[in-house]
Coordinates of C-alpha atoms in Angstrom, one line a residue:
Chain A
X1 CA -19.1 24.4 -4.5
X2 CA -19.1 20.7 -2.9
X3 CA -21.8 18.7 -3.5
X4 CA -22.6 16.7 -0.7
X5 CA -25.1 14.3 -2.1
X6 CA -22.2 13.4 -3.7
X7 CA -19.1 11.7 -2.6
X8 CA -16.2 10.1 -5.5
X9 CA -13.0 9.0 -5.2
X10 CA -10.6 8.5 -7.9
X11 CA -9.3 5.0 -7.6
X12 CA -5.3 4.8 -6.8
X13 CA -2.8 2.4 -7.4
X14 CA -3.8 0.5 -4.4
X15 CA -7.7 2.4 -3.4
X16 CA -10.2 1.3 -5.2
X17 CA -12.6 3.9 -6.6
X18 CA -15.4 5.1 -4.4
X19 CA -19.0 6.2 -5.4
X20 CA -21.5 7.2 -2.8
X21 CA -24.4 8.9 -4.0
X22 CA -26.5 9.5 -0.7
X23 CA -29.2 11.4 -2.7
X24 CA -30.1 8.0 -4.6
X25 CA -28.9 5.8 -1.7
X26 CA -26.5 4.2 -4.3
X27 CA -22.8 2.8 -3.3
X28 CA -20.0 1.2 -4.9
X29 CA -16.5 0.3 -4.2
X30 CA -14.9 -0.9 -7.8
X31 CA -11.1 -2.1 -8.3
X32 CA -8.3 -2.9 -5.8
X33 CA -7.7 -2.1 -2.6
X34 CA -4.6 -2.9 -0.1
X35 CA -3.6 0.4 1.0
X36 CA -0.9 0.7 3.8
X37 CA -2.9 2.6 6.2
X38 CA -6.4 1.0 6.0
X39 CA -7.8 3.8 8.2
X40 CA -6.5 6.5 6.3
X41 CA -8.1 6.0 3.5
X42 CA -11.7 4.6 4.9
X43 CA -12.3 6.4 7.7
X44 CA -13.0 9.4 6.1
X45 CA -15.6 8.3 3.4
X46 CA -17.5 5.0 6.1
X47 CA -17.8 7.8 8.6
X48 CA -19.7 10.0 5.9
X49 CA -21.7 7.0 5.1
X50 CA -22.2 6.0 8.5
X51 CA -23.7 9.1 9.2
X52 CA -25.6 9.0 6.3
X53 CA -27.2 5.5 7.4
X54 CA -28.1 6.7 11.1
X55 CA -30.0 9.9 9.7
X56 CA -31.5 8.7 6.6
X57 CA -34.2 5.8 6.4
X58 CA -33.7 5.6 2.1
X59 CA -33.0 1.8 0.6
X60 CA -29.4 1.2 -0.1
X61 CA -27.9 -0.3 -2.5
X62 CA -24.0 -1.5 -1.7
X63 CA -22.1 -2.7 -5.1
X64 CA -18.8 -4.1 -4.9
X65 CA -17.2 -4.5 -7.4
X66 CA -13.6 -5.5 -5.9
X67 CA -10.9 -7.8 -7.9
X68 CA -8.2 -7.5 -5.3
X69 CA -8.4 -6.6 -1.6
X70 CA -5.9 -7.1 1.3
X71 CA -7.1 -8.1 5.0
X72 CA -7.2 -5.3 6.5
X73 CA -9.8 -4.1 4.0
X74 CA -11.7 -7.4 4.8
X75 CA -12.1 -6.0 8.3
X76 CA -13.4 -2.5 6.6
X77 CA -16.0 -4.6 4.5
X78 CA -16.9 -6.8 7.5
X79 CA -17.6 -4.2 9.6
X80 CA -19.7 -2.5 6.7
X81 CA -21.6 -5.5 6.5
X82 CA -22.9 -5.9 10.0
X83 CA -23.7 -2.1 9.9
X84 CA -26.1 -2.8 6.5
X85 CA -27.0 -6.3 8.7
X86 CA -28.4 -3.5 11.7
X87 CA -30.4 -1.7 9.6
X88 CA -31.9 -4.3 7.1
X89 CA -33.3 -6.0 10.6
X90 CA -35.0 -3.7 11.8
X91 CA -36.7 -3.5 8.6
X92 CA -34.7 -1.3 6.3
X93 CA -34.3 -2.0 2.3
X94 CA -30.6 -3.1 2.2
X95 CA -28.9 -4.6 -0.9
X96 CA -26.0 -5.8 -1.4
X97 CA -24.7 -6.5 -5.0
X98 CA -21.3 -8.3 -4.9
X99 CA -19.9 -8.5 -8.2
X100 CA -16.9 -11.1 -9.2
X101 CA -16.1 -12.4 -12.8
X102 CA -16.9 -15.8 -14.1
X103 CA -13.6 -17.5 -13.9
X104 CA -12.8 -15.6 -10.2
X105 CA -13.8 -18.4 -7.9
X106 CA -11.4 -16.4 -5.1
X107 CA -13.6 -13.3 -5.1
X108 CA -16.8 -15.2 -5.0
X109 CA -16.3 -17.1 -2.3
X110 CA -14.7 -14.2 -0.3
X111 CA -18.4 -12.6 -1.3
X112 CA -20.1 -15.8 -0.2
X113 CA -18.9 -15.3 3.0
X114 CA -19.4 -12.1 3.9
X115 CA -23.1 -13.2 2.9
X116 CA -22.8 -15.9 5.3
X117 CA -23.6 -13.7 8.5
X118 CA -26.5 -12.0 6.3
X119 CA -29.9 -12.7 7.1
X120 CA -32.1 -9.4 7.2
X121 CA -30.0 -7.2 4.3
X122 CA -30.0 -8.8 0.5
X123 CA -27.1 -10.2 -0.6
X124 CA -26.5 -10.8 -4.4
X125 CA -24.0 -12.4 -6.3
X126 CA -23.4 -11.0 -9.6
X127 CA -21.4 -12.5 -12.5
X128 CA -19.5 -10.4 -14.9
X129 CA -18.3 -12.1 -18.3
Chain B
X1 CA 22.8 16.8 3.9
X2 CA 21.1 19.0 1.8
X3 CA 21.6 22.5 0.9
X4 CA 20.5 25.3 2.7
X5 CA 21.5 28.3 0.7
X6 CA 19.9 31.9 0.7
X7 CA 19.3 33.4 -2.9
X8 CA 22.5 36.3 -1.7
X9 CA 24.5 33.2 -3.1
X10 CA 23.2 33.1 -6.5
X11 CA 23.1 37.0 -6.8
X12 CA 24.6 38.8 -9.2
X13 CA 25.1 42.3 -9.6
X14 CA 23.1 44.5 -11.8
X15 CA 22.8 47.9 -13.2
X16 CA 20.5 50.0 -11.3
X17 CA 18.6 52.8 -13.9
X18 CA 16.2 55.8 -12.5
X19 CA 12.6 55.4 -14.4
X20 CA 13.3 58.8 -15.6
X21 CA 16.2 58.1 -17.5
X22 CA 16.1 57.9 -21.3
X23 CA 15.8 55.0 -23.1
X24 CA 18.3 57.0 -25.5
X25 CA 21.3 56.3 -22.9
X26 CA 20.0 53.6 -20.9
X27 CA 19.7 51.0 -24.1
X28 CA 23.3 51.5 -25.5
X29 CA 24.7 50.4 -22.4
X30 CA 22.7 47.2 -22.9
X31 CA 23.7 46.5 -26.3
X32 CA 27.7 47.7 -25.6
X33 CA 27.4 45.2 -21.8
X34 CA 26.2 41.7 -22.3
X35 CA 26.7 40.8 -19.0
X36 CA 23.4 42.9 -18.4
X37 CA 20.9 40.5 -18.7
X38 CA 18.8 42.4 -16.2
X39 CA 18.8 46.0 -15.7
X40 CA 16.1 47.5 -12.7
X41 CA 14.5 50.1 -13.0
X42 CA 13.5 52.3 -9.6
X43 CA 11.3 54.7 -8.8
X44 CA 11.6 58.0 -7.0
X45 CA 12.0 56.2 -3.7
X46 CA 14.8 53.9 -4.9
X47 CA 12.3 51.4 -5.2
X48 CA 12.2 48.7 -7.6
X49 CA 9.8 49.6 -10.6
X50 CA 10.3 47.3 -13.3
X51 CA 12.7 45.4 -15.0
X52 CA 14.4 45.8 -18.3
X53 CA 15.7 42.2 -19.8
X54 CA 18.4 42.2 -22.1
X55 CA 16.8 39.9 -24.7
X56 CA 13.6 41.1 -25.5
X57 CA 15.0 44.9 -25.4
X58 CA 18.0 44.1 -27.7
X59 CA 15.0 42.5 -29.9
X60 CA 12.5 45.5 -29.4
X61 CA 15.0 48.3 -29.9
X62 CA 16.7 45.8 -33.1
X63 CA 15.0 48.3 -35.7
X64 CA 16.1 51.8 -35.5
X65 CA 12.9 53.1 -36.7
X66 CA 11.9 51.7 -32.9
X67 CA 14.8 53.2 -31.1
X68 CA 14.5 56.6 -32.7
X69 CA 10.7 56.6 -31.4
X70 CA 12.2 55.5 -28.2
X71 CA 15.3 57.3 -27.9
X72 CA 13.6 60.3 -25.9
X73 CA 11.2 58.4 -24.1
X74 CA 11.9 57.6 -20.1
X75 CA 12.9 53.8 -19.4
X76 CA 9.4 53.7 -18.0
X77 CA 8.0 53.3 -21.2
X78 CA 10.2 50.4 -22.4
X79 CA 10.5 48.6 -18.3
X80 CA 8.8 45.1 -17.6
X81 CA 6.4 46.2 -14.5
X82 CA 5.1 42.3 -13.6
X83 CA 8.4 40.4 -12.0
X84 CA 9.4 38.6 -8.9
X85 CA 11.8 40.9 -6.0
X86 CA 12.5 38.3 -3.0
X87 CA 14.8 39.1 0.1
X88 CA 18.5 38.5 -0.9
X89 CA 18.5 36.2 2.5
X90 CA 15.6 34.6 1.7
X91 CA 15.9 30.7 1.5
X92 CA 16.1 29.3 -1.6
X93 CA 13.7 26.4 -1.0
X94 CA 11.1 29.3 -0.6
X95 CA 11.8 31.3 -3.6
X96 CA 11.7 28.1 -5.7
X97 CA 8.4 27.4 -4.1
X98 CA 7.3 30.7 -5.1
X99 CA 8.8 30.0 -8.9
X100 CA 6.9 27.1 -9.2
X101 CA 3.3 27.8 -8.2
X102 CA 3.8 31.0 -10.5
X103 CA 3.0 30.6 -14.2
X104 CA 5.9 33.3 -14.7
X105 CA 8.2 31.9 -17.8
X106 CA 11.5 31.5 -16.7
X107 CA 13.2 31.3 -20.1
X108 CA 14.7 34.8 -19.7
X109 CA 15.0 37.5 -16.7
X110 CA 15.4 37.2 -13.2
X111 CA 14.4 37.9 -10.1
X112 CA 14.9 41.3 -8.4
X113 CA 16.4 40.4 -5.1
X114 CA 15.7 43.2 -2.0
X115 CA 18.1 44.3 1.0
X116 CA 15.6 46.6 3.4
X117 CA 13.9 48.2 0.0
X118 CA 16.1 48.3 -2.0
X119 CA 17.6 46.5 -4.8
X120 CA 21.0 44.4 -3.5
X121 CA 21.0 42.8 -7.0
X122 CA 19.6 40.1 -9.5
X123 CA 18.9 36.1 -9.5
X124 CA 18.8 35.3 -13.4
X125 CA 16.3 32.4 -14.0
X126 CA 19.6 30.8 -16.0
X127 CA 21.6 30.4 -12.7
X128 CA 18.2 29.7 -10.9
X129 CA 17.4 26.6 -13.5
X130 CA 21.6 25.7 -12.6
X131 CA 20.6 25.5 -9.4
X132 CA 17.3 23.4 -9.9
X133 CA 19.3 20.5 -11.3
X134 CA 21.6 20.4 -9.0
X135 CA 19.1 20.1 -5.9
X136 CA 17.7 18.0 -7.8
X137 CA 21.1 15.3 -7.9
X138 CA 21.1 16.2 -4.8
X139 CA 17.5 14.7 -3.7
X140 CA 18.0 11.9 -5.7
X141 CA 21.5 11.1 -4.1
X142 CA 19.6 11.6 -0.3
X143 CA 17.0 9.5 -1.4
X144 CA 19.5 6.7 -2.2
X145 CA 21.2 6.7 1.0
X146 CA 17.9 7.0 2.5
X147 CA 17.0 3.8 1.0
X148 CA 20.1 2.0 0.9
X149 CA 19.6 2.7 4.8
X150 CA 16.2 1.4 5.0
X151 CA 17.1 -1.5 2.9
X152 CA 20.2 -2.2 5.1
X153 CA 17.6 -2.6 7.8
X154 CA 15.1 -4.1 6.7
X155 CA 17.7 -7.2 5.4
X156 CA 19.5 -7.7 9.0
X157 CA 15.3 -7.6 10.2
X158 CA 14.8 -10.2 7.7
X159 CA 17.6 -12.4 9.1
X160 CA 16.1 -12.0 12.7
X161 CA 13.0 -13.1 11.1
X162 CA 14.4 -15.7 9.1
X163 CA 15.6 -17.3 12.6
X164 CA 12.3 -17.8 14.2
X165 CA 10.7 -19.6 11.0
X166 CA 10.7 -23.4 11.5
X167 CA 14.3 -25.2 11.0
X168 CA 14.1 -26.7 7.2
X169 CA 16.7 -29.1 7.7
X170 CA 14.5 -30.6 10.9
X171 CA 11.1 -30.4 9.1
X172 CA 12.4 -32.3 6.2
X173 CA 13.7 -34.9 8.5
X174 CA 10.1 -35.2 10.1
X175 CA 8.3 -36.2 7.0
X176 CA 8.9 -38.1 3.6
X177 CA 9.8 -34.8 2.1
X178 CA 8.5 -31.2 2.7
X179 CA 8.6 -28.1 0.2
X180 CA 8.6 -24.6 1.2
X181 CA 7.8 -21.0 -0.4
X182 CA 8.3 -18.5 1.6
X183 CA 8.0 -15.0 -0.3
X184 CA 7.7 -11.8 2.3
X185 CA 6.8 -8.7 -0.6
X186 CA 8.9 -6.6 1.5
X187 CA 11.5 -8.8 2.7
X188 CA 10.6 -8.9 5.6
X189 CA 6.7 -10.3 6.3
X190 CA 3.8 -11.4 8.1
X191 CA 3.7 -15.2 6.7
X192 CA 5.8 -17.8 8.9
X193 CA 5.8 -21.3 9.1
X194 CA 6.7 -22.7 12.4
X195 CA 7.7 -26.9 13.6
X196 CA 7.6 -27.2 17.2
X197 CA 10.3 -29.7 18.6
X198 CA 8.7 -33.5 19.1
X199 CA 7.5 -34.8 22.1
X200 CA 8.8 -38.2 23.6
X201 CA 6.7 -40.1 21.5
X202 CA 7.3 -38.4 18.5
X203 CA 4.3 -35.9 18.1
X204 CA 4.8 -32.6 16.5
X205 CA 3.0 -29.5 15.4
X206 CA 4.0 -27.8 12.0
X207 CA 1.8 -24.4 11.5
X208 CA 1.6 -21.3 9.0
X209 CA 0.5 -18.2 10.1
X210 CA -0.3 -15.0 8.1
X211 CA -0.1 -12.0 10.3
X212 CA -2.2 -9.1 9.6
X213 CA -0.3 -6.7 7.4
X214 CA 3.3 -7.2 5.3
X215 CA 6.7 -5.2 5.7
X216 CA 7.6 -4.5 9.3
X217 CA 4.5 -4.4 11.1
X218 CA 3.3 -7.9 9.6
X219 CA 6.7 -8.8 11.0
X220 CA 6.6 -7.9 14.2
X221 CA 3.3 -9.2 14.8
X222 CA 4.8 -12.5 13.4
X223 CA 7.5 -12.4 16.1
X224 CA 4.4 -12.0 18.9
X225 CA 2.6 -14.9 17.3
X226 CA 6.2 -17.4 16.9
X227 CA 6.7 -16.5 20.8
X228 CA 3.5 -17.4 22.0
X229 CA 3.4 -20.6 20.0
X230 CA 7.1 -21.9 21.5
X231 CA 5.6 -21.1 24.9
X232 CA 2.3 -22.9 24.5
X233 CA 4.3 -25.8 23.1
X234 CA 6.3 -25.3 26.4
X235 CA 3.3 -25.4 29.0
X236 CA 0.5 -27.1 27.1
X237 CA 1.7 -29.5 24.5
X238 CA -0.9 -31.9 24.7
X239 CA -3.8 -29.2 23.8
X240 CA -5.8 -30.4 20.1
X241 CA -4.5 -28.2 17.1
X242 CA -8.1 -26.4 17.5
X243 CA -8.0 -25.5 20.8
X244 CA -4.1 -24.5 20.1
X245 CA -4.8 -21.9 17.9
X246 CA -8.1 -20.9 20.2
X247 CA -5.3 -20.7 23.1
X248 CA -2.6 -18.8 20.4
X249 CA -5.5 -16.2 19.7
X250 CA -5.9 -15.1 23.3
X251 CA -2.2 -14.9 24.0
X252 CA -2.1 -12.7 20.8
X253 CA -4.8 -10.6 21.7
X254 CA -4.2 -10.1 25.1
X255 CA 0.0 -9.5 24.3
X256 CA -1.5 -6.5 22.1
X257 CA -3.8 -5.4 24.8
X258 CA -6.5 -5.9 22.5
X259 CA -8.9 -7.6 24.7
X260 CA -10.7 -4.1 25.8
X261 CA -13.2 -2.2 23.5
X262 CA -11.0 0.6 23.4
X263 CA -8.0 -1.3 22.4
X264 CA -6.2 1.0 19.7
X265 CA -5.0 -1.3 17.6
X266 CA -6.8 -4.5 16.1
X267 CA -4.3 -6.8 14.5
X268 CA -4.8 -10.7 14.4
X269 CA -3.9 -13.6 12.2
X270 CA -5.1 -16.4 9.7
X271 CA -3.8 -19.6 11.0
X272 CA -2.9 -23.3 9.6
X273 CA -1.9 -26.1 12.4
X274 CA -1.4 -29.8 11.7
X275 CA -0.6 -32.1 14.7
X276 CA 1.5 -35.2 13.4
X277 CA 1.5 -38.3 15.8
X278 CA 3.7 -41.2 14.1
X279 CA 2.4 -43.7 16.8
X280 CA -1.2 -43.6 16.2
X281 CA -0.9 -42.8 12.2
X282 CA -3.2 -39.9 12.5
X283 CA -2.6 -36.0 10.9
X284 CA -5.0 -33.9 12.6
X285 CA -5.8 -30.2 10.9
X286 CA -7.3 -27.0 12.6
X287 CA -7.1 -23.9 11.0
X288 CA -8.6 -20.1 10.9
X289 CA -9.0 -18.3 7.5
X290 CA -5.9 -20.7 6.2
X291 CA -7.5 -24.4 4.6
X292 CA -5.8 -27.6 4.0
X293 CA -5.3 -29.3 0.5
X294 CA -5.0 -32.9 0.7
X295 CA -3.8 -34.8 -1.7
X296 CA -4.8 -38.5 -1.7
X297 CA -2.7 -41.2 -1.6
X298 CA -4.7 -42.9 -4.2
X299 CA -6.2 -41.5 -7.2
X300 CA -9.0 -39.8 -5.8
X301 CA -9.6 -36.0 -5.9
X302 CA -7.7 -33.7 -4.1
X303 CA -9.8 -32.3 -0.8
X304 CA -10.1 -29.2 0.3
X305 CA -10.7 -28.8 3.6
X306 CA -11.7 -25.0 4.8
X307 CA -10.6 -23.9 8.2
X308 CA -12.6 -22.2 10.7
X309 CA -14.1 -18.6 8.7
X310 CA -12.6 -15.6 11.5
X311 CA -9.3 -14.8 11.8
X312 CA -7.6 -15.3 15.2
X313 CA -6.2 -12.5 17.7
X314 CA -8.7 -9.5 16.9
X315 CA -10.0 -6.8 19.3
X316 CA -12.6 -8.8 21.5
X317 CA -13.5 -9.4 24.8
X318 CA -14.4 -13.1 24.5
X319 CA -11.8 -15.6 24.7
X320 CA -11.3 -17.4 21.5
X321 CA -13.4 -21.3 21.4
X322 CA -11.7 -24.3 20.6
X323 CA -11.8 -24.6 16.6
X324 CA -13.0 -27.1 14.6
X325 CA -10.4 -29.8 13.9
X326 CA -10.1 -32.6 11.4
X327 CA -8.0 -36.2 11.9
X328 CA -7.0 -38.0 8.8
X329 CA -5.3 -41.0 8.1
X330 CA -1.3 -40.7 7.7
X331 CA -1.6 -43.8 5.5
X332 CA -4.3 -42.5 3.0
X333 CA -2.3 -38.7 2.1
X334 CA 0.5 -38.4 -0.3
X335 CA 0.7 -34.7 0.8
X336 CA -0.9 -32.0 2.5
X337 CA -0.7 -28.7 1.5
X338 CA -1.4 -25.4 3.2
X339 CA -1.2 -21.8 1.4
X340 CA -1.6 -17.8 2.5
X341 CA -3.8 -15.5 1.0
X342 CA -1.2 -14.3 -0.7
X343 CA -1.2 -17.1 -3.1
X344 CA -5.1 -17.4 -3.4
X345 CA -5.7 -13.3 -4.1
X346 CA -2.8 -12.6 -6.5
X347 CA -4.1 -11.2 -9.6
X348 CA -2.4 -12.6 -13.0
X349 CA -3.6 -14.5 -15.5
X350 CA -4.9 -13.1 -19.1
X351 CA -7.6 -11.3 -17.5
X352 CA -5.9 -10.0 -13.8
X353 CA -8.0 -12.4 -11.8
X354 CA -7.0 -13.8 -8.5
X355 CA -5.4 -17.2 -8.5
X356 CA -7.8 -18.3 -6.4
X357 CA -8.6 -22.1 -4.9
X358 CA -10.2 -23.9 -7.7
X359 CA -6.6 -23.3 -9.7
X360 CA -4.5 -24.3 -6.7
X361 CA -6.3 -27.9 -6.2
X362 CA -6.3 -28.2 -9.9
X363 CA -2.6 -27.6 -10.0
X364 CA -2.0 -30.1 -7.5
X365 CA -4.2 -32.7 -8.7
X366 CA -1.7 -32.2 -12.0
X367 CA 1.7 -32.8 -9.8
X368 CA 0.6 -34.9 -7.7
X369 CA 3.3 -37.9 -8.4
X370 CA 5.7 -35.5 -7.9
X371 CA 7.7 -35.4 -4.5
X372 CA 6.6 -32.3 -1.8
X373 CA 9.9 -30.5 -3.1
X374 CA 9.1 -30.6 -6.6
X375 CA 5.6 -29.2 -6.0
X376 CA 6.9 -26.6 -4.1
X377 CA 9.2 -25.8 -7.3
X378 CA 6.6 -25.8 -9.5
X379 CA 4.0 -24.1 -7.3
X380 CA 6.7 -21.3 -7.0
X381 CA 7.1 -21.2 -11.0
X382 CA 3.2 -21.3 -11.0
X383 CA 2.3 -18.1 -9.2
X384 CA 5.5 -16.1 -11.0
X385 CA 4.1 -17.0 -14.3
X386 CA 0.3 -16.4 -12.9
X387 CA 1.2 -13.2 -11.7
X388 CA 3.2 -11.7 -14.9
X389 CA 3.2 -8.5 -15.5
X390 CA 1.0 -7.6 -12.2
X391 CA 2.8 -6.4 -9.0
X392 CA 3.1 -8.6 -6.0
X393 CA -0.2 -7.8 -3.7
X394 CA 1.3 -9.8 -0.4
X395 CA 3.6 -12.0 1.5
X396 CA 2.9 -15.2 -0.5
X397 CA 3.9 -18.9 1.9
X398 CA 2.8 -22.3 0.9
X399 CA 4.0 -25.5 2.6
X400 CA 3.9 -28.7 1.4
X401 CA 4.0 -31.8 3.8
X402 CA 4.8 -35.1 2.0
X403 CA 3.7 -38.3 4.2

């Protein structure tokens, strides 16, 4: 039996873990990520949540909780980002919770700018001790 | 090369026993033969039944209460019905596939092995198990040369790439002093730094580029970028450092055909560029997703200047705009310093965070009396000692220009 309100992946050496519950509208990337292949990895689970997105008109709420990602996974988050941008403005409930730890300057300011081209979905910065 | 062998070459023969006979005559000729460790058993057809294995009968029949119960009984009653038959010219890679997603013990027994029907013989698991640890030398020994091969390549790659970074000898020359690290994760990267030669009146650019990706493909994007910057310095060496790298981003994307929406690939590039003219005493900065660190020649703080937020050379369909650019003073910097992500992202430290910015200007701001190649030195002994335990994330490059 799959659950498909359901969607987890085990994090990896270099993948962070992903949690989408679609049912709750809830989403989370937590740990590193810098796989090889970028697109072998995301493409499967952004597509599912893409879809999701276009046929569902529930809040979301986006937690990242990343310590460590490469560039190519910049572009991955970017392009997230506009998405959640799309549908905030026209009037969707979009958070984003970006998580970074109190003496990781790098990760905030990676998150502060990702928040720069934000003006419709709700970014929030979130400090872990 | 590895080995190919069908399981006929680990066959061994085997005594062949109707289910009807009697365990009275059939288990003697275990006990008298130990080179019977499996005995088949066929049906009326000639058929393979069971299996009798040497062990656990020679343990069964041990107390001769059991044999004398036995003793009449057909071999049916005593046979092992669950075991493995396989075509003697089967490949062994399949039969050990077959072995392995079973839960079958291997410990004793064998497998019966099947020429049209009938039985040709037995693999014992012993010589089976032999035959594991050998292929298994074997792997490793392929997977050696595999990478020794790789490795072999990857080095010669790295001494093409070594070729098109900027010549140390005439950097150092151009300024007070100059410090390099230059640490591709894979030997071979996406980080280079770059000096274009000087124009009459002594003008020069010095740039450090971080190429999408690491290993190979970082590095042969990094070839791409080096090319288009030598011919730019060729035609247009009197473009600003901002509209340069504006310029260096088109000739990327366009090189990689990634000027169309359906462009398949979408690689690009952070970028540093400094433009040194001696004759007007100015340092002027542009950069993309790579910032300067300028180091004062006074006491004052050490700046952080942040370089234009997008990377350069991405799928679009826009030509690139001329970045924003700073000029500073040659006379008021002691140094200017310009780093990849790789230094700012590494995790380390007591608690795995990233090295980040904040660290970096602090660290200079501590070494600042010391010349460009000492910093370089000590940034290099830095980021090792940052990074500990953790594993290297990225190509890691830092340049430091002393003035």
């Amino acid at each position: 039996m799959t659950d498909m309100s359901r969607l987890i992946i085990a994090a990896g050496v270099r993948t962070p873990k992903v949690t989408f519950a679609f049912d709750k509208g809830e989403f989370c990337l937590e740990g590193e990520s810098y796989p090889e292949d970028v697109r072998a990895f995301y493409d499967a689970p952004m597509g599912q949540f893409y879809d999701w997105l276009a046929a569902s008109s529930a809040p979301v709420r986006f937690e990242f909780k990343l310590v460590y990602f490469n560039s190519s996974t910049a572009k991955v988050i970017m392009d997230l980002m506009e998405r959640l941008e799309e549908a905030a403005s026209g009037g969707r409930e979009c958070v984003i919770d970006w998580h970074y730890a109190e003496d990781d300057d790098n990760i905030k300011e990676l998150g502060e700018e990702f928040a720069e081209d934000l003006t419709s979905a709700r970014f929030q910065l979130v400090e872990m001790s | 090369m590895s080995l190919h062998l069908t399981a006929r070459s680990l066959m061994v023969p085997t005594e062949i026993v109707s289910d009807t006979d009697r365990c009275g005559t059939v288990v003697p000729r275990i006990r008298e033969d130990g080179s019977l460790k499996v005995v088949v058993v066929t049906g009326r057809e000639g058929t393979p039944v069971g299996i009798l294995e040497r062990i656990e009968i020679l343990t069964e029949m041990a107390n001769p209460l059991a044999f004398a119960v036995f003793q009449n009984r057909p071999v049916s009653s005593l046979m092992n019905e669950e075991f493995f038959t396989f075509p003697v010219d089967g490949d062994m890679a399949d039969l050990s596939a077959l072995i392995n997603d079973s839960a079958e013990s291997i410990d004793t027994g064998g497998v019966v092995l099947l020429e049209e029907g009938r039985c040709a013989g037995v693999l014992l698991y012993s010589d089976f198990l032999g035959y594991m640890v050998r292929q298994d030398a074997e792997r490793a020994r392929e997977l050696a040369e595999a990478h020794e091969v790789v490795m072999e390549s990857v080095n010669y790659a790295s001494r093409i790439q070594q070729g098109l970074l900027g010549n140390k000898d005439k950097m150092r020359a151009s300024f007070r002093d100059i410090g390099i690290v230059w640490e591709p994760r894979d030997v071979v990267g996406g980080d280079i730094f770059w000096q274009s030669p000087k124009r009459e009146d002594g003008m020069f650019w010095v740039a450090l580029i971080d190429c999408t990706g690491h290993g190979v493909p970082g590095a042969m994007v990094s070839m791409l970028v080096a090319s288009a910057l030598n011919r730019l310095w060729e035609t247009q060496r009197d473009l600003t450092p901002g509209a340069l790298l504006g310029k260096l981003g088109d000739l990327v994307r366009v090189a990689l055909n990634q000027d169309s929406e359906d462009a398949a690939s979408n690689d690009g590039f952070d970028a540093a560029i400094v433009r040194v003219e001696p004759t007007r005493g100015v340092v002027t900065y542009a950069g993309a997703r790579i910032g300067l660190f300028v180091v004062p020649r006074d006491h004052e703080a050490v700046v952080r200047l942040n370089g234009f937020k997008m990377a350069l050379g991405y799928k679009g369909t826009k030509p690139h705009t001329p970045l924003p650019e700073t000029e500073l003073q040659m006379q008021d910097i002691a140094a200017v310093v310009m780093a990849t992500d790789g230094v700012f992202d590494q995790p380390g430290g007591a608690n795995g965070r990233a090295y980040g910015p904040t660290r970096l200007s602090d660290f200079l701001g501590a070494h600042r009396v010391q010349g460009a190649s000492e910093i370089a030195a000590s940034l290099r002994q830095e980021l090792t000692q940052w990074r500990g335990e953790q594993s290297r994330r990225d190509d890691l490059s830092a340049l430091v220009l002393g003035f």
